Structure formats: C-alpha cells, structure tokens
PDB file of C-alpha atoms in Angstrom:
ATOM      1  CA  MET G  20      12.359   1.807  13.817  1.00  0.00           C
ATOM      2  CA  PRO G  21      13.348   5.480  13.928  1.00  0.00           C
ATOM      3  CA  GLN G  22      16.938   6.158  14.849  1.00  0.00           C
ATOM      4  CA  PRO G  23      17.570   8.706  17.588  1.00  0.00           C
ATOM      5  CA  GLY G  24      19.236  12.007  16.948  1.00  0.00           C
ATOM      6  CA  THR G  25      19.597  14.340  14.048  1.00  0.00           C
ATOM      7  CA  PRO G  26      21.519  12.905  11.098  1.00  0.00           C
ATOM      8  CA  ALA G  27      25.032  14.328  10.887  1.00  0.00           C
ATOM      9  CA  SER G  28      25.411  14.052   7.124  1.00  0.00           C
ATOM     10  CA  LEU G  29      23.644  13.532   3.829  1.00  0.00           C
ATOM     11  CA  ASP G  30      25.109  10.026   3.696  1.00  0.00           C
ATOM     12  CA  GLU G  31      23.536   9.211   7.047  1.00  0.00           C
ATOM     13  CA  ILE G  32      20.188  10.574   5.862  1.00  0.00           C
ATOM     14  CA  ARG G  33      20.415   8.426   2.734  1.00  0.00           C
ATOM     15  CA  ASP G  34      21.342   5.364   4.783  1.00  0.00           C
ATOM     16  CA  ARG G  35      18.305   5.914   6.997  1.00  0.00           C
ATOM     17  CA  ILE G  36      16.062   6.384   3.960  1.00  0.00           C
ATOM     18  CA  ASP G  37      17.441   3.168   2.425  1.00  0.00           C
ATOM     19  CA  ALA G  38      16.696   1.297   5.665  1.00  0.00           C
ATOM     20  CA  LEU G  39      13.146   2.648   5.699  1.00  0.00           C
ATOM     21  CA  ASP G  40      12.712   1.672   2.056  1.00  0.00           C
ATOM     22  CA  THR G  41      13.686  -1.894   2.954  1.00  0.00           C
ATOM     23  CA  GLU G  42      11.044  -1.933   5.691  1.00  0.00           C
ATOM     24  CA  LEU G  43       8.457  -0.490   3.300  1.00  0.00           C
ATOM     25  CA  VAL G  44       9.180  -3.180   0.713  1.00  0.00           C
ATOM     26  CA  GLU G  45       8.713  -5.873   3.364  1.00  0.00           C
ATOM     27  CA  LEU G  46       5.386  -4.338   4.409  1.00  0.00           C
ATOM     28  CA  LEU G  47       4.250  -4.040   0.804  1.00  0.00           C
ATOM     29  CA  ALA G  48       5.099  -7.707   0.226  1.00  0.00           C
ATOM     30  CA  ARG G  49       2.858  -8.610   3.161  1.00  0.00           C
ATOM     31  CA  ARG G  50       0.121  -6.386   1.734  1.00  0.00           C
ATOM     32  CA  GLU G  51       0.462  -8.101  -1.646  1.00  0.00           C
ATOM     33  CA  GLU G  52      -0.081 -11.511  -0.041  1.00  0.00           C
ATOM     34  CA  LEU G  53      -3.345 -10.240   1.399  1.00  0.00           C
ATOM     35  CA  VAL G  54      -4.408  -8.637  -1.876  1.00  0.00           C
ATOM     36  CA  ARG G  55      -3.833 -11.926  -3.717  1.00  0.00           C
ATOM     37  CA  ALA G  56      -5.824 -13.767  -1.045  1.00  0.00           C
ATOM     38  CA  ALA G  57      -8.667 -11.247  -1.312  1.00  0.00           C
ATOM     39  CA  ALA G  58      -8.979 -11.916  -5.049  1.00  0.00           C
ATOM     40  CA  ARG G  59     -10.345 -15.380  -4.210  1.00  0.00           C
ATOM     41  CA  PHE G  60     -13.317 -13.877  -2.387  1.00  0.00           C
ATOM     42  CA  LYS G  61     -14.376 -11.287  -4.944  1.00  0.00           C
ATOM     43  CA  LYS G  62     -17.069 -12.106  -7.460  1.00  0.00           C
ATOM     44  CA  ASP G  63     -16.304  -9.629 -10.208  1.00  0.00           C
ATOM     45  CA  GLU G  64     -14.153  -6.724 -11.399  1.00  0.00           C
ATOM     46  CA  GLN G  65     -16.322  -4.158  -9.597  1.00  0.00           C
ATOM     47  CA  ALA G  66     -15.687  -5.953  -6.318  1.00  0.00           C
ATOM     48  CA  VAL G  67     -11.953  -5.805  -7.042  1.00  0.00           C
ATOM     49  CA  ARG G  68     -12.044  -2.099  -7.857  1.00  0.00           C
ATOM     50  CA  ALA G  69     -14.247  -1.323  -4.794  1.00  0.00           C
ATOM     51  CA  PRO G  70     -14.252   2.488  -5.176  1.00  0.00           C
ATOM     52  CA  ASP G  71     -16.058   3.047  -1.858  1.00  0.00           C
ATOM     53  CA  ARG G  72     -13.426   0.972  -0.052  1.00  0.00           C
ATOM     54  CA  VAL G  73     -10.653   2.905  -1.813  1.00  0.00           C
ATOM     55  CA  GLU G  74     -12.064   6.204  -0.554  1.00  0.00           C
ATOM     56  CA  ARG G  75     -12.347   4.876   3.013  1.00  0.00           C
ATOM     57  CA  VAL G  76      -8.762   3.603   2.943  1.00  0.00           C
ATOM     58  CA  VAL G  77      -7.466   6.913   1.551  1.00  0.00           C
ATOM     59  CA  ALA G  78      -9.408   8.893   4.158  1.00  0.00           C
ATOM     60  CA  ALA G  79      -7.987   6.685   6.919  1.00  0.00           C
ATOM     61  CA  ALA G  80      -4.465   7.165   5.539  1.00  0.00           C
ATOM     62  CA  ARG G  81      -4.936  10.946   5.559  1.00  0.00           C
ATOM     63  CA  THR G  82      -6.144  10.845   9.170  1.00  0.00           C
ATOM     64  CA  GLU G  83      -3.282   8.602  10.257  1.00  0.00           C
ATOM     65  CA  ALA G  84      -0.834  10.828   8.363  1.00  0.00           C
ATOM     66  CA  GLU G  85      -1.970  13.886  10.293  1.00  0.00           C
ATOM     67  CA  ARG G  86      -1.570  12.002  13.576  1.00  0.00           C
ATOM     68  CA  ALA G  87       1.921  10.823  12.592  1.00  0.00           C
ATOM     69  CA  GLY G  88       3.169  14.177  11.296  1.00  0.00           C
ATOM     70  CA  LEU G  89       3.056  13.232   7.606  1.00  0.00           C
ATOM     71  CA  SER G  90       1.560  15.562   5.039  1.00  0.00           C
ATOM     72  CA  PRO G  91      -1.977  14.272   4.315  1.00  0.00           C
ATOM     73  CA  GLN G  92      -1.474  15.253   0.667  1.00  0.00           C
ATOM     74  CA  VAL G  93       1.625  13.075   0.440  1.00  0.00           C
ATOM     75  CA  ALA G  94      -0.166  10.204   2.161  1.00  0.00           C
ATOM     76  CA  GLU G  95      -3.111  10.472  -0.222  1.00  0.00           C
ATOM     77  CA  ALA G  96      -0.892  10.527  -3.309  1.00  0.00           C
ATOM     78  CA  VAL G  97       1.121   7.527  -2.090  1.00  0.00           C
ATOM     79  CA  TRP G  98      -1.957   5.536  -1.085  1.00  0.00           C
ATOM     80  CA  ARG G  99      -3.766   6.233  -4.356  1.00  0.00           C
ATOM     81  CA  ALA G 100      -0.723   5.109  -6.365  1.00  0.00           C
ATOM     82  CA  MET G 101      -0.262   2.033  -4.158  1.00  0.00           C
ATOM     83  CA  ILE G 102      -3.931   1.090  -4.347  1.00  0.00           C
ATOM     84  CA  ALA G 103      -4.005   1.526  -8.121  1.00  0.00           C
ATOM     85  CA  ALA G 104      -1.002  -0.786  -8.502  1.00  0.00           C
ATOM     86  CA  PHE G 105      -2.531  -3.387  -6.188  1.00  0.00           C
ATOM     87  CA  VAL G 106      -5.914  -3.195  -7.932  1.00  0.00           C
ATOM     88  CA  ASP G 107      -4.155  -3.937 -11.238  1.00  0.00           C
ATOM     89  CA  LEU G 108      -2.371  -6.867  -9.607  1.00  0.00           C
ATOM     90  CA  GLU G 109      -5.584  -8.126  -8.053  1.00  0.00           C
ATOM     91  CA  LEU G 110      -7.487  -7.827 -11.341  1.00  0.00           C
ATOM     92  CA  THR G 111      -4.869 -10.054 -12.952  1.00  0.00           C
ATOM     93  CA  ALA G 112      -5.013 -12.555 -10.075  1.00  0.00           C
ATOM     94  CA  HIS G 113      -8.812 -12.470 -10.082  1.00  0.00           C
ATOM     95  CA  GLY G 114      -8.912 -13.086 -13.827  1.00  0.00           C
ATOM     96  CA  ARG G 115      -6.596 -16.080 -13.494  1.00  0.00           C
ATOM     97  CA  LEU G 116      -8.698 -17.529 -10.698  1.00  0.00           C
ATOM     98  CA  ARG G 117     -11.893 -17.148 -12.711  1.00  0.00           C
ATOM     99  CA  ALA G 118     -10.254 -18.752 -15.763  1.00  0.00           C
ATOM    100  CA  GLN G 119      -9.467 -21.936 -13.830  1.00  0.00           C
ATOM    101  CA  PRO G 120     -11.920 -24.803 -14.380  1.00  0.00           C
TER     102      PRO G 120
END
C-alpha cells in the first residue's frame, strides 16, 4: 500500500522500496503456484511457451502500466523477464510431470 507524503530522505525511500519488494515477492510466489498448477494442464512444450499468450499478457501489462503511471517500456521489460523465468520453471515442472508413470 502506498505511503502518503513525499519521502524525507534517501533512507526512507529505500525503506519504502524494500517494503514494496517484499510485497512483490509475495505476489510472485502466488504467481508461481499458479504457473506450477498450469503445467498439469499443458500437453507439450509449445503449450508451455504459448507465444501468443505471452504477447497478450505483455500488451495488457503495457496498457495497465500507462493507466497506473508506470513507463510501458519498463513494464514490458519486467514482464518479459518475469515470463521467461516462469516459462523456464514451468518447462521443468511440465517435464517432471510427463516423466511420472
């Protein structure tokens, strides 16, 4: 939750950033749970990679970024990096699921 007022010092700015980072980690952990669950429903590696879905998600992030006052370029870079990391994770999870008898 944003804190009111302009930060009075660099230390306060860093404290606020650290608090946001904690929230982001918690959200990413929730996203990871869903990514792992999705691996169970996908038939093959192409379904995991889902390039059309990636482009829709990135476009939505850019739109939401503009609405929220975030640079769309920053949002796109962050989302592409996040998606790439989660695709790698999901490929591993998917491979393990398919290897089970």
